[in-house]
PDB file of C-alpha atoms and ligand atoms in Angstrom:
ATOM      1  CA  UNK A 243     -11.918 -55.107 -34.672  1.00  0.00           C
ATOM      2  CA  UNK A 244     -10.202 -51.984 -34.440  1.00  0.00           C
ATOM      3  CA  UNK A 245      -8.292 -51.121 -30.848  1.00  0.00           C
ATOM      4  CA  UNK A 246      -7.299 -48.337 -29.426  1.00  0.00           C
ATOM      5  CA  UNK A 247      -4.200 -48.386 -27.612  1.00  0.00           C
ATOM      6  CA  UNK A 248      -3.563 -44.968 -25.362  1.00  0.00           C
ATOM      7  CA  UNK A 249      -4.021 -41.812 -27.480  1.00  0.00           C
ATOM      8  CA  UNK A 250      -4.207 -42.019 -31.353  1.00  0.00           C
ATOM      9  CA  UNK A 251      -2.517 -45.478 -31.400  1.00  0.00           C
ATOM     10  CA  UNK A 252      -4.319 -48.029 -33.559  1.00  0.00           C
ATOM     11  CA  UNK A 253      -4.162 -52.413 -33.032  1.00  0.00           C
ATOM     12  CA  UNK A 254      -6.289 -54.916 -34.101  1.00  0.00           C
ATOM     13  CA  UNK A 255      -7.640 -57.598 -32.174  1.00  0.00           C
ATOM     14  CA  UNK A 256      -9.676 -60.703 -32.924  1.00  0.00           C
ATOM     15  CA  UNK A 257     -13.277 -60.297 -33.348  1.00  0.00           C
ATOM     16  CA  UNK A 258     -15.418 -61.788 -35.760  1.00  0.00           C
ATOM     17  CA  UNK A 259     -18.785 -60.282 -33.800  1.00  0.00           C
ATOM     18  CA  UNK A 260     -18.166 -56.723 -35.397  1.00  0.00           C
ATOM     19  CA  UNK A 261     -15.814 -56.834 -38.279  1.00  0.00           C
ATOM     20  CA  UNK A 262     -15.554 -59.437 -40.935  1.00  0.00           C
ATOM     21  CA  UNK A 263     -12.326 -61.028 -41.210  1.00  0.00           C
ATOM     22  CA  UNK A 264     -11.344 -59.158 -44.618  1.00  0.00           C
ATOM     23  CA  UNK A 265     -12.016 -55.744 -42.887  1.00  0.00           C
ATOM     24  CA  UNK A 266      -9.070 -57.273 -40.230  1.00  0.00           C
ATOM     25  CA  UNK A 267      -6.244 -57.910 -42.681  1.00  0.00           C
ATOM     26  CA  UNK A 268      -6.887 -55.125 -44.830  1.00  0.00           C
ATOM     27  CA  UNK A 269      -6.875 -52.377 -41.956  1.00  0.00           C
ATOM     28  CA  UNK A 270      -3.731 -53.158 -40.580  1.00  0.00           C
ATOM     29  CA  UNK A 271      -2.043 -52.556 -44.449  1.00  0.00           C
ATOM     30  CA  UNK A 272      -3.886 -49.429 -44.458  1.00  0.00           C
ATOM     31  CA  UNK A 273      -2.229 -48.516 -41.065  1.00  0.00           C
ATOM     32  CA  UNK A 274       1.562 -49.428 -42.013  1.00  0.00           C
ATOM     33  CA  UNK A 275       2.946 -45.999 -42.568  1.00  0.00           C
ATOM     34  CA  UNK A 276       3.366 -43.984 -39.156  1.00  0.00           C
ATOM     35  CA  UNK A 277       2.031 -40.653 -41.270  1.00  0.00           C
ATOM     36  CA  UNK A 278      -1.103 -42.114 -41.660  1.00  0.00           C
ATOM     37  CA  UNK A 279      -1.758 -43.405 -38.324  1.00  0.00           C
ATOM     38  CA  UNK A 280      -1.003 -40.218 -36.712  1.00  0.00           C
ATOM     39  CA  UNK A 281      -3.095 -38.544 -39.180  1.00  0.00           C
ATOM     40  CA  UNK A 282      -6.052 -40.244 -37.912  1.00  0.00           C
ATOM     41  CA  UNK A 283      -7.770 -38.422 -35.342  1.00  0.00           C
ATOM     42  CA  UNK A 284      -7.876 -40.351 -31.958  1.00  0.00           C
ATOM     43  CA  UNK A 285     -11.964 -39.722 -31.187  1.00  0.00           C
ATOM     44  CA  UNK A 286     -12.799 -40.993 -35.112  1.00  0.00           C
ATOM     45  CA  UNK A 287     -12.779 -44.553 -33.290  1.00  0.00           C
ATOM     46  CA  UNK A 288     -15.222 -43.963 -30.369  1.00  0.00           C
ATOM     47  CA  UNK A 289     -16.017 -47.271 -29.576  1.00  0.00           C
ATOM     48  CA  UNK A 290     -12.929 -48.771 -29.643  1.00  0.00           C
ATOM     49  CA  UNK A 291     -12.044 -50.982 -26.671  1.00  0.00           C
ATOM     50  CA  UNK A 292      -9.253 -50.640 -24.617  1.00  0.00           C
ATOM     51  CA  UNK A 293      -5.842 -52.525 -24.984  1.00  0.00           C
ATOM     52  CA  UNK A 294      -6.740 -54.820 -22.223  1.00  0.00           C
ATOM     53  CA  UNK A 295      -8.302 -56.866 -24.135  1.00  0.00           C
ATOM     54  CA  UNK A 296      -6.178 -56.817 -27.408  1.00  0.00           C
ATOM     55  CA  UNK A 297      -6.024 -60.360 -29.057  1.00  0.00           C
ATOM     56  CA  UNK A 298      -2.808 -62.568 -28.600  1.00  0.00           C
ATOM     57  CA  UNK A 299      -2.579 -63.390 -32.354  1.00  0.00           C
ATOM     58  CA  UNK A 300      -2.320 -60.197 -33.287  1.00  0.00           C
ATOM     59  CA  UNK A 301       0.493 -60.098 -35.740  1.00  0.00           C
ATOM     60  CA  UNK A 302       3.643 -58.128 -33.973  1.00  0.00           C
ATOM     61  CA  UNK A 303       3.634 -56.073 -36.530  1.00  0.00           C
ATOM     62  CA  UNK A 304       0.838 -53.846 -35.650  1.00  0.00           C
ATOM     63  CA  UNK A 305       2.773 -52.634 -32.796  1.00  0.00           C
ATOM     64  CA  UNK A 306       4.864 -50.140 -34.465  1.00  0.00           C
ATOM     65  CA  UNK A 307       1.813 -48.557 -36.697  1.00  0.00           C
ATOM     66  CA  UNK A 308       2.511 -45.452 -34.208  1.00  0.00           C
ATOM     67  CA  UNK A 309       6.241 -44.945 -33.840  1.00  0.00           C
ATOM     68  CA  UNK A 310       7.640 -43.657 -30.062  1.00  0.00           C
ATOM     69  CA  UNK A 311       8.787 -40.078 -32.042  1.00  0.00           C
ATOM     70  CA  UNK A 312       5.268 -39.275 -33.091  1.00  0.00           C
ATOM     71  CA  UNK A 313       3.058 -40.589 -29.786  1.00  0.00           C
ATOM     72  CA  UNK A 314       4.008 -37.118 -28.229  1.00  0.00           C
ATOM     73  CA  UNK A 315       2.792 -35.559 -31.494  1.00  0.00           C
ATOM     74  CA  UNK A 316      -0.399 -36.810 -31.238  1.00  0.00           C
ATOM     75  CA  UNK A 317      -0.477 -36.674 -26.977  1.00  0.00           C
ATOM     76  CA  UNK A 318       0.551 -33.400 -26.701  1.00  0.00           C
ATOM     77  CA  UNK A 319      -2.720 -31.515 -28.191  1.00  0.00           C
ATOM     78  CA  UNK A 320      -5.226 -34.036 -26.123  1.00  0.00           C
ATOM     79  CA  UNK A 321      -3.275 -33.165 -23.202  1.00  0.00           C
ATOM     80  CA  UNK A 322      -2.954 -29.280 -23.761  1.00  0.00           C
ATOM     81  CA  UNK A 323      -6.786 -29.234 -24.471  1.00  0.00           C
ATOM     82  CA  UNK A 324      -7.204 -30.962 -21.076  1.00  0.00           C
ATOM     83  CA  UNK A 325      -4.731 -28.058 -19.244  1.00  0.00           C
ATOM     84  CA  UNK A 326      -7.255 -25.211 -20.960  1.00  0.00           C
ATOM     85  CA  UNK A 327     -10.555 -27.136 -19.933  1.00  0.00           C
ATOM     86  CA  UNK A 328      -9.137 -27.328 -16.282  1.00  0.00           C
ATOM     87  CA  UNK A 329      -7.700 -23.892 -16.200  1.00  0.00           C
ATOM     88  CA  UNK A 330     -11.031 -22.252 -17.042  1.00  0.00           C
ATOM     89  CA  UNK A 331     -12.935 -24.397 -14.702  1.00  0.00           C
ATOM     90  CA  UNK A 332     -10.675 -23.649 -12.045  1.00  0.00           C
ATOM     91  CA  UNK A 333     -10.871 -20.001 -11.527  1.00  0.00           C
ATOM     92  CA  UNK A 334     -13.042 -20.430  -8.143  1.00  0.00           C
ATOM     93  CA  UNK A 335     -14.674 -16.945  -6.182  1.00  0.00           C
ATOM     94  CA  UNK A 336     -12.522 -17.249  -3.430  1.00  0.00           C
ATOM     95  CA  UNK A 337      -9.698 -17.335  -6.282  1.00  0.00           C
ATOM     96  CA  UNK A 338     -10.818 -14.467  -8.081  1.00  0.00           C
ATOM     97  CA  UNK A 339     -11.313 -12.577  -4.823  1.00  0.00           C
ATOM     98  CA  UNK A 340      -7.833 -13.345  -3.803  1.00  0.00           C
ATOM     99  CA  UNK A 341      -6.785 -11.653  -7.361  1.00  0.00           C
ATOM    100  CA  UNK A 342      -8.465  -8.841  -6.522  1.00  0.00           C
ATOM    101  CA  UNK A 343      -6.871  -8.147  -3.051  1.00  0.00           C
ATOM    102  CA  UNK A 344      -3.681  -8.448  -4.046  1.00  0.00           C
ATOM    103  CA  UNK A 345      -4.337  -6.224  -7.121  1.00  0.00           C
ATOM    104  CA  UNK A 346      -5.885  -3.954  -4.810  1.00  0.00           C
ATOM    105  CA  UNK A 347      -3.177  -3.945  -2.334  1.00  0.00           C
ATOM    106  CA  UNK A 348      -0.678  -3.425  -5.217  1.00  0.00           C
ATOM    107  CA  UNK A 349      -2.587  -0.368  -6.936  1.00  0.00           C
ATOM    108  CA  UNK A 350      -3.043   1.191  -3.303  1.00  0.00           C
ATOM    109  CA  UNK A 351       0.635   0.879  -2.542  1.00  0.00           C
ATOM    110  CA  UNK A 352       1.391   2.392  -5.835  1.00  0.00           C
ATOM    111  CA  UNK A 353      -1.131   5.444  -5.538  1.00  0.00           C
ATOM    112  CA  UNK A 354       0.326   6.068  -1.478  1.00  0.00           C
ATOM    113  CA  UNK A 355       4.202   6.407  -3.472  1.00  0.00           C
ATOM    114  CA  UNK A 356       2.340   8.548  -6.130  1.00  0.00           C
ATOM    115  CA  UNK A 357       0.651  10.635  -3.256  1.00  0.00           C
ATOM    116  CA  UNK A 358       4.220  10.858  -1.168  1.00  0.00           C
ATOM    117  CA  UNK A 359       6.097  12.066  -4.369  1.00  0.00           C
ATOM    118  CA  UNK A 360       3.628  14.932  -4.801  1.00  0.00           C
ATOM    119  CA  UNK A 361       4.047  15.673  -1.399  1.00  0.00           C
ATOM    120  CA  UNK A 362       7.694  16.143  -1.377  1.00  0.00           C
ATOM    121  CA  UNK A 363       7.305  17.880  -4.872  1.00  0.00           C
ATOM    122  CA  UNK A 364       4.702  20.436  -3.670  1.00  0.00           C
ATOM    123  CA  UNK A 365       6.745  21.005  -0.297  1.00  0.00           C
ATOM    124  CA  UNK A 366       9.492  21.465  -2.199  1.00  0.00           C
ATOM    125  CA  UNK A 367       7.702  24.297  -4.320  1.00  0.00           C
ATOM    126  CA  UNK A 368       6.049  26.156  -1.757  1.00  0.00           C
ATOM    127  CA  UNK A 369       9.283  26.386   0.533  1.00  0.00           C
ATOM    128  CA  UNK A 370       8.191  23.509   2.743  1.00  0.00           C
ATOM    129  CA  UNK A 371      11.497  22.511   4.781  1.00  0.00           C
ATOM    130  CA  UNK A 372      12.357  18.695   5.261  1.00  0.00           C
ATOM    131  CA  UNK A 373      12.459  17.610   8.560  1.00  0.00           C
ATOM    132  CA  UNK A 374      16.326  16.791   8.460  1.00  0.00           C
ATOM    133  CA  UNK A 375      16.577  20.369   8.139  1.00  0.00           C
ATOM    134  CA  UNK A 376      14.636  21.858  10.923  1.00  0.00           C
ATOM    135  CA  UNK A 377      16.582  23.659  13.682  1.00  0.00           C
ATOM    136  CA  UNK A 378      14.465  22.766  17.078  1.00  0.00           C
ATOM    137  CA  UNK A 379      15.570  23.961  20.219  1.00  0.00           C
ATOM    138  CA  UNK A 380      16.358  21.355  23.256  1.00  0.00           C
ATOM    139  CA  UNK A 381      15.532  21.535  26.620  1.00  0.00           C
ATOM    140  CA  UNK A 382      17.969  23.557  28.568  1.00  0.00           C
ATOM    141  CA  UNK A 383      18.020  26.280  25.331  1.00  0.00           C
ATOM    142  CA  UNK A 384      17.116  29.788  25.841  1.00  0.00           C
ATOM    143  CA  UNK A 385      14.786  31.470  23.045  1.00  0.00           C
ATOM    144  CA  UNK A 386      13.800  34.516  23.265  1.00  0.00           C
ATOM    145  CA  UNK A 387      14.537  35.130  26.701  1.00  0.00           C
ATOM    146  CA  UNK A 388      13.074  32.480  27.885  1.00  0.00           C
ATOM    147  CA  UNK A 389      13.898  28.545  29.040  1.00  0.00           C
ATOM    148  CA  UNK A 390      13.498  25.545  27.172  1.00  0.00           C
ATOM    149  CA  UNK A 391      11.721  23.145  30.014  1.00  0.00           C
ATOM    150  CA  UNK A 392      10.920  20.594  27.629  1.00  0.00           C
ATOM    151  CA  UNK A 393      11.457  19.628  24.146  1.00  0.00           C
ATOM    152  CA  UNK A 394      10.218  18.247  21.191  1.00  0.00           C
ATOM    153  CA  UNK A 395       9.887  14.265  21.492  1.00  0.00           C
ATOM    154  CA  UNK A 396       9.256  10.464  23.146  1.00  0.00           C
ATOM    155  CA  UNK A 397       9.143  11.387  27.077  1.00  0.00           C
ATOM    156  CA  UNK A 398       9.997   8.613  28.983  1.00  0.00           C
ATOM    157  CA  UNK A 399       7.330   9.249  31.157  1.00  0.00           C
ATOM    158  CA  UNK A 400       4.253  11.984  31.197  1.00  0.00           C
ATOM    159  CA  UNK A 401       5.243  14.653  33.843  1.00  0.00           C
ATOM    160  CA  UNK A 402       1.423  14.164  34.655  1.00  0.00           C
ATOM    161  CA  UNK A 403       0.017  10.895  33.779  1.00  0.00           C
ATOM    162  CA  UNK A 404       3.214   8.872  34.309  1.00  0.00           C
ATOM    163  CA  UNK A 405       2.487   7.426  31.277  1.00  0.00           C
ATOM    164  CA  UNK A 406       5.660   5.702  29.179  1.00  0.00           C
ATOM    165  CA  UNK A 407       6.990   6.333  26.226  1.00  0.00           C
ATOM    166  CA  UNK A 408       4.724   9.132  25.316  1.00  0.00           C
ATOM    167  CA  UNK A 409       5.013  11.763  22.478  1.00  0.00           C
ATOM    168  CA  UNK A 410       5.857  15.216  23.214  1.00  0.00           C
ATOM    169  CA  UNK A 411       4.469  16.974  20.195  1.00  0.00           C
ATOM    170  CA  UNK A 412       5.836  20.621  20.794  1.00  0.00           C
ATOM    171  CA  UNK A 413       8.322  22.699  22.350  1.00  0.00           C
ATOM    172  CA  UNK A 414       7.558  24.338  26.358  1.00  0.00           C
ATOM    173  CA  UNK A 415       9.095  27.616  27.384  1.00  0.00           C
ATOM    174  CA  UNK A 416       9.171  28.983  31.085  1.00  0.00           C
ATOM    175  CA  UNK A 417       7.163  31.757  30.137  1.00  0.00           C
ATOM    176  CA  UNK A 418       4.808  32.922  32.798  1.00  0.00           C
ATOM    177  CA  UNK A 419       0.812  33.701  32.423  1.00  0.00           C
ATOM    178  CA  UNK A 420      -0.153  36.279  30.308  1.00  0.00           C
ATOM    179  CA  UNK A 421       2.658  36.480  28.380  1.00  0.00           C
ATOM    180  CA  UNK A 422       1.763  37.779  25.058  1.00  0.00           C
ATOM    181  CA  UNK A 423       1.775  35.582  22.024  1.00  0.00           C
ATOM    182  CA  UNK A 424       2.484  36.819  18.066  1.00  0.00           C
ATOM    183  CA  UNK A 425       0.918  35.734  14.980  1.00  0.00           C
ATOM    184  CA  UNK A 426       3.593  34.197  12.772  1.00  0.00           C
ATOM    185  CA  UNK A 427       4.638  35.078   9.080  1.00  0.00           C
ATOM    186  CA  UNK A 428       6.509  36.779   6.958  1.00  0.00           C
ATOM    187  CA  UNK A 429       6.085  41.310   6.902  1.00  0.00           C
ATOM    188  CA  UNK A 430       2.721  41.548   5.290  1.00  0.00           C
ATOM    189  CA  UNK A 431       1.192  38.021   5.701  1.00  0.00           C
ATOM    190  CA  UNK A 432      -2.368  37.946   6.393  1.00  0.00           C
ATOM    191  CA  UNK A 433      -2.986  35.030   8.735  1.00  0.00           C
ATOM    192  CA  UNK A 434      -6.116  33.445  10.278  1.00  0.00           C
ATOM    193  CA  UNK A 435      -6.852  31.936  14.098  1.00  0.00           C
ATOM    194  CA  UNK A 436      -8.920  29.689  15.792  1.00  0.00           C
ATOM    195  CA  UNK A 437      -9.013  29.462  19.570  1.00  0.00           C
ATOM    196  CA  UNK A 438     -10.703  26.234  20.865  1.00  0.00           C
ATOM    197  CA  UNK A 439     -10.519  23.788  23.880  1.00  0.00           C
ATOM    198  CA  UNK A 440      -8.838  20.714  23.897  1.00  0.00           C
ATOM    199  CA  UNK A 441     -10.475  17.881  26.097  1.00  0.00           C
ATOM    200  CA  UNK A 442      -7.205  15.411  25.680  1.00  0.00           C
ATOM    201  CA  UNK A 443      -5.328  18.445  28.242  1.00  0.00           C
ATOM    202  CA  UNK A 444      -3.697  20.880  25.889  1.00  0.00           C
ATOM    203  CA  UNK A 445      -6.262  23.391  27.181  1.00  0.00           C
ATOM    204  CA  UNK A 446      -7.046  26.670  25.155  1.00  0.00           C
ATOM    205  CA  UNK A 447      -5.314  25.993  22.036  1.00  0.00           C
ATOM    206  CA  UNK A 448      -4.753  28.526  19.280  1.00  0.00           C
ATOM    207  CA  UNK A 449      -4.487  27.703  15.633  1.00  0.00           C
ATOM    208  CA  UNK A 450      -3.316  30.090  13.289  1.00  0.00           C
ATOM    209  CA  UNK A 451      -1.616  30.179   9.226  1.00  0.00           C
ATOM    210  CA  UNK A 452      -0.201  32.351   7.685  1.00  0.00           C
ATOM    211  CA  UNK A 453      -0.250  33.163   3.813  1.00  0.00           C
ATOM    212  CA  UNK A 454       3.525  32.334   3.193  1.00  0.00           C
ATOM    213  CA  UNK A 455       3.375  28.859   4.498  1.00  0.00           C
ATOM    214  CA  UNK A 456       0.440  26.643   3.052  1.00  0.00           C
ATOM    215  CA  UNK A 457       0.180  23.506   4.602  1.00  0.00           C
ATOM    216  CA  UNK A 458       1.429  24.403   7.825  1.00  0.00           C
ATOM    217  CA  UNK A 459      -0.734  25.540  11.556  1.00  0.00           C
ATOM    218  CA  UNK A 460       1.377  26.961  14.588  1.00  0.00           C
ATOM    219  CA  UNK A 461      -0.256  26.134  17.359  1.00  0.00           C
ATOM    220  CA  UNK A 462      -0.228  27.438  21.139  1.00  0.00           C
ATOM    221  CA  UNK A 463      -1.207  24.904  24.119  1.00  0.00           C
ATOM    222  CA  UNK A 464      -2.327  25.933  27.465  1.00  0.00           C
ATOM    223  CA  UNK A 465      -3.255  29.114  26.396  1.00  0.00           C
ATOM    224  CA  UNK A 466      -5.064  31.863  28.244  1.00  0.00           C
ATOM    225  CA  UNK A 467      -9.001  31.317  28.375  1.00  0.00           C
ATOM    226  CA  UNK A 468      -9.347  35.340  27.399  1.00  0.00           C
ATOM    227  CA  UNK A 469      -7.696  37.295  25.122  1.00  0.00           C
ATOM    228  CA  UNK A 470      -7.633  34.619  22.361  1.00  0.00           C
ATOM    229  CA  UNK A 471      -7.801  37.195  19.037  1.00  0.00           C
ATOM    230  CA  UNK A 472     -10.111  35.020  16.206  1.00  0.00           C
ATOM    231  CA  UNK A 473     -10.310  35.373  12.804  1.00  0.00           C
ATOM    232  CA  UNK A 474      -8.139  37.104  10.522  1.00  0.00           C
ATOM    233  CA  UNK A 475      -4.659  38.895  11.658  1.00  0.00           C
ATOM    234  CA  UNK A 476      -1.798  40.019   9.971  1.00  0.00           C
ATOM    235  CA  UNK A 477       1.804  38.877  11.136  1.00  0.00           C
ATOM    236  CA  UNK A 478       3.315  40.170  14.082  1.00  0.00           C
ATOM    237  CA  UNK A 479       0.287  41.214  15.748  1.00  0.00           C
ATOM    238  CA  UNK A 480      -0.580  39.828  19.372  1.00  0.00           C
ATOM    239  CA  UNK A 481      -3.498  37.259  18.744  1.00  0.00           C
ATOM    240  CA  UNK A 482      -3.296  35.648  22.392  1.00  0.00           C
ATOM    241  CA  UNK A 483      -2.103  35.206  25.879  1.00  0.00           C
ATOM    242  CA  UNK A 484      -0.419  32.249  27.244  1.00  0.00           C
ATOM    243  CA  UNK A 485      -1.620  30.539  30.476  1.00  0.00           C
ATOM    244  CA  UNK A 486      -2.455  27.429  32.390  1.00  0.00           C
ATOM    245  CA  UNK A 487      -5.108  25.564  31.094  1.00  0.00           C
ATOM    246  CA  UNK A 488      -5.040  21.982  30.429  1.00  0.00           C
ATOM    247  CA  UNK A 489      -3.373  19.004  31.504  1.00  0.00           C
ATOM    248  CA  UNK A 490       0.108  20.627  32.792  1.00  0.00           C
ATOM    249  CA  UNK A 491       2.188  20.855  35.752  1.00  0.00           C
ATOM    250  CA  UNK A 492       2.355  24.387  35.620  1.00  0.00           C
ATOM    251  CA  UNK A 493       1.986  27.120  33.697  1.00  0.00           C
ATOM    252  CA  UNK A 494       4.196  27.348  30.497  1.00  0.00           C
ATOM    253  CA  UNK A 495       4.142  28.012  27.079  1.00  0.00           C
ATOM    254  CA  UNK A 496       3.480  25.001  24.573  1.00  0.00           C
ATOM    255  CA  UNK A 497       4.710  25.726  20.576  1.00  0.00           C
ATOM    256  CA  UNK A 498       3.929  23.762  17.861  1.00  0.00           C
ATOM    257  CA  UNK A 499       4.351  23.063  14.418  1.00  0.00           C
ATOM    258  CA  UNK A 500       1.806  21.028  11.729  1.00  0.00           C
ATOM    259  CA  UNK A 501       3.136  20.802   8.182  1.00  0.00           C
ATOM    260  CA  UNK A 502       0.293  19.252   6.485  1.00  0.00           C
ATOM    261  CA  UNK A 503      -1.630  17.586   9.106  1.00  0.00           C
ATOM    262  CA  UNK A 504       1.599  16.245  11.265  1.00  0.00           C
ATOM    263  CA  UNK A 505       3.558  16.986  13.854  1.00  0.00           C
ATOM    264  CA  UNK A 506       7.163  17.875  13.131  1.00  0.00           C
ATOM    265  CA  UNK A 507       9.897  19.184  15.696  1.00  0.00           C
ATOM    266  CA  UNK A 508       9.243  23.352  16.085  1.00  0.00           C
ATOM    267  CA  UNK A 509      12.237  25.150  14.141  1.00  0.00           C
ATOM    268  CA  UNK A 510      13.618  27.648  16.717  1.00  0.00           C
ATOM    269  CA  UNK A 511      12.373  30.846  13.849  1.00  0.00           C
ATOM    270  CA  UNK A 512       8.942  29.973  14.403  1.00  0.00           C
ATOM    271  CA  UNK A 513       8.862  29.834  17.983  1.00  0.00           C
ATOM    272  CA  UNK A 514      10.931  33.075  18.054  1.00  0.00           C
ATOM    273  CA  UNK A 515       8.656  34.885  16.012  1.00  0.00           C
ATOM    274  CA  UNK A 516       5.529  33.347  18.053  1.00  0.00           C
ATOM    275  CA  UNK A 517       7.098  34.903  21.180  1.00  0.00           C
ATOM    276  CA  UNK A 518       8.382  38.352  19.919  1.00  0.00           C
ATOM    277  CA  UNK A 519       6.103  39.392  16.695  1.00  0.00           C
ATOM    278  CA  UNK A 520       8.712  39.627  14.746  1.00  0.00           C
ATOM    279  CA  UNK A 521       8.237  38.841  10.986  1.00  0.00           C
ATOM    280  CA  UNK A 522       9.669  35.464   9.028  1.00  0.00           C
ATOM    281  CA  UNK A 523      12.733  35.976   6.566  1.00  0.00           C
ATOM    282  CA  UNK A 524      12.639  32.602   4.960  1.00  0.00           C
TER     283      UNK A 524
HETATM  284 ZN1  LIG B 631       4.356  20.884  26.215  1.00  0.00          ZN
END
């Protein structure tokens, strides 16, 4: 009887059950030359027993009917169908939902740098500074005539709250109640502002653009509850009063400065025109 020993290499052993003797001489001739063995598919001989039981007078011979250079020849297919068949059947949900996250993650990281790069391109075009750039006064400064008592940045602690480490998003002068307050531009801008109250202690706030800088609002904290000018304005004109409303340990003057939804330190020309009316340069 034929034998099958590993993958696509062919023995005889004794049986007399299955094959007549003639068939067992005359297959092992057949089998001699190595390019005919591994020509011989390995699952033509499906019922082929295993080498266990291979027959002690089997002439040695028959051993060498597959050579050690071509066994890898005829292994290496079996085996590389068995990688695919296992590969296929391996790609799980929780696998596949994996792929997705991370492809997710990796497009989303890609569109943020896209979104950041037209950012920086479009400030650049409309005359948007950088922040490195910005001139902001300190505490201590006198603009316009009037004291610096607190400046852009992290406060240790809030002068009210006591709270650490806390953000201080604008710039406060010592100016007194009632103390008139500008729209901000450049000579002809038309600009538009919104007075509205601020439950987390800035008070009466007032909004306001201007047509020269898209992208940014000046904003006024702890304003005056009358006086506040809405709608449109052009620059220069008074729009509001300043006062002591809020959360504030006194009254002052808060300026700020959002380019494009954030806070970024108040340059000193802004808060100068704010507090005299007169028009932007740059
Ligand atoms: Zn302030």
């Amino acid at each position: 009887m034929l034998e099958k020993i590993g993958r696509g290499e062919l023995s005889i052993i004794e049986s007399d059950a299955v094959l007549p003797s003639s068939s067992a001489t005359h297959l092992p001739k057949s089998f001699h030359s190595p390019v005919r063995a591994a020509a011989i598919p390995s699952d033509s001989q499906p019922n082929l027993r295993p080498p266990a039981i291979q027959a002690s007078a089997m002439p040695q011979h028959i051993h060498i009917h597959t050579p050690p250079s071509v066994s890898p020849n005829l292994d290496q297919p079996i085996e590389d169908d068995d990688d695919i068949k296992f590969s296929i059947s391996d790609i799980s949900l929780p696998r596949l939902i994996m792929t997705a996250v991370c492809a997710a993650v990796i497009i989303g990281s890609l569109l943020y740098i896209a979104d950041r790069i037209i950012s920086i391109t479009t400030g650049v075009i409309t005359g948007q500074e950088s922040i490195e750039d910005i001139i902001t006064p300190i505490t201590g400064d006198i603009v316009a005539g009037y004291t610096v008592s607190d400046e852009y940045g992290i406060r240790p602690f809030h002068p009210v709250t006591g709270e650490p480490n806390v953000p201080h998003n604008g710039v406060d002068l010592a100016a007194p109640v009632g103390t008139p307050i500008y729209a901000v531009g450049k000579a002809g801008d038309k600009t538009t502002v919104k007075c509205w109250w601020d439950e987390d202690g800035g008070g009466w706030v007032v909004n306001q653009t201007a047509e020269s800088y898209p992208g940014y609002v000046f904003q006024s904290l702890h304003m005056s509850e009358n006086g506040c000018k809405e709608g449109e304005s052009a620059a220069g004109e008074v729009i509001a009063y300043s006062g002591n409303s809020g959360l504030g340990t006194g009254e002052h003057y808060d300026f700020r400065v959002k380019i494009n939804g954030e806070y970024v330190p108040p340059a000193t020309k802004y808060l100068e025109s704010a507090i005299t009316g007169q028009p932007l340069k740059e």
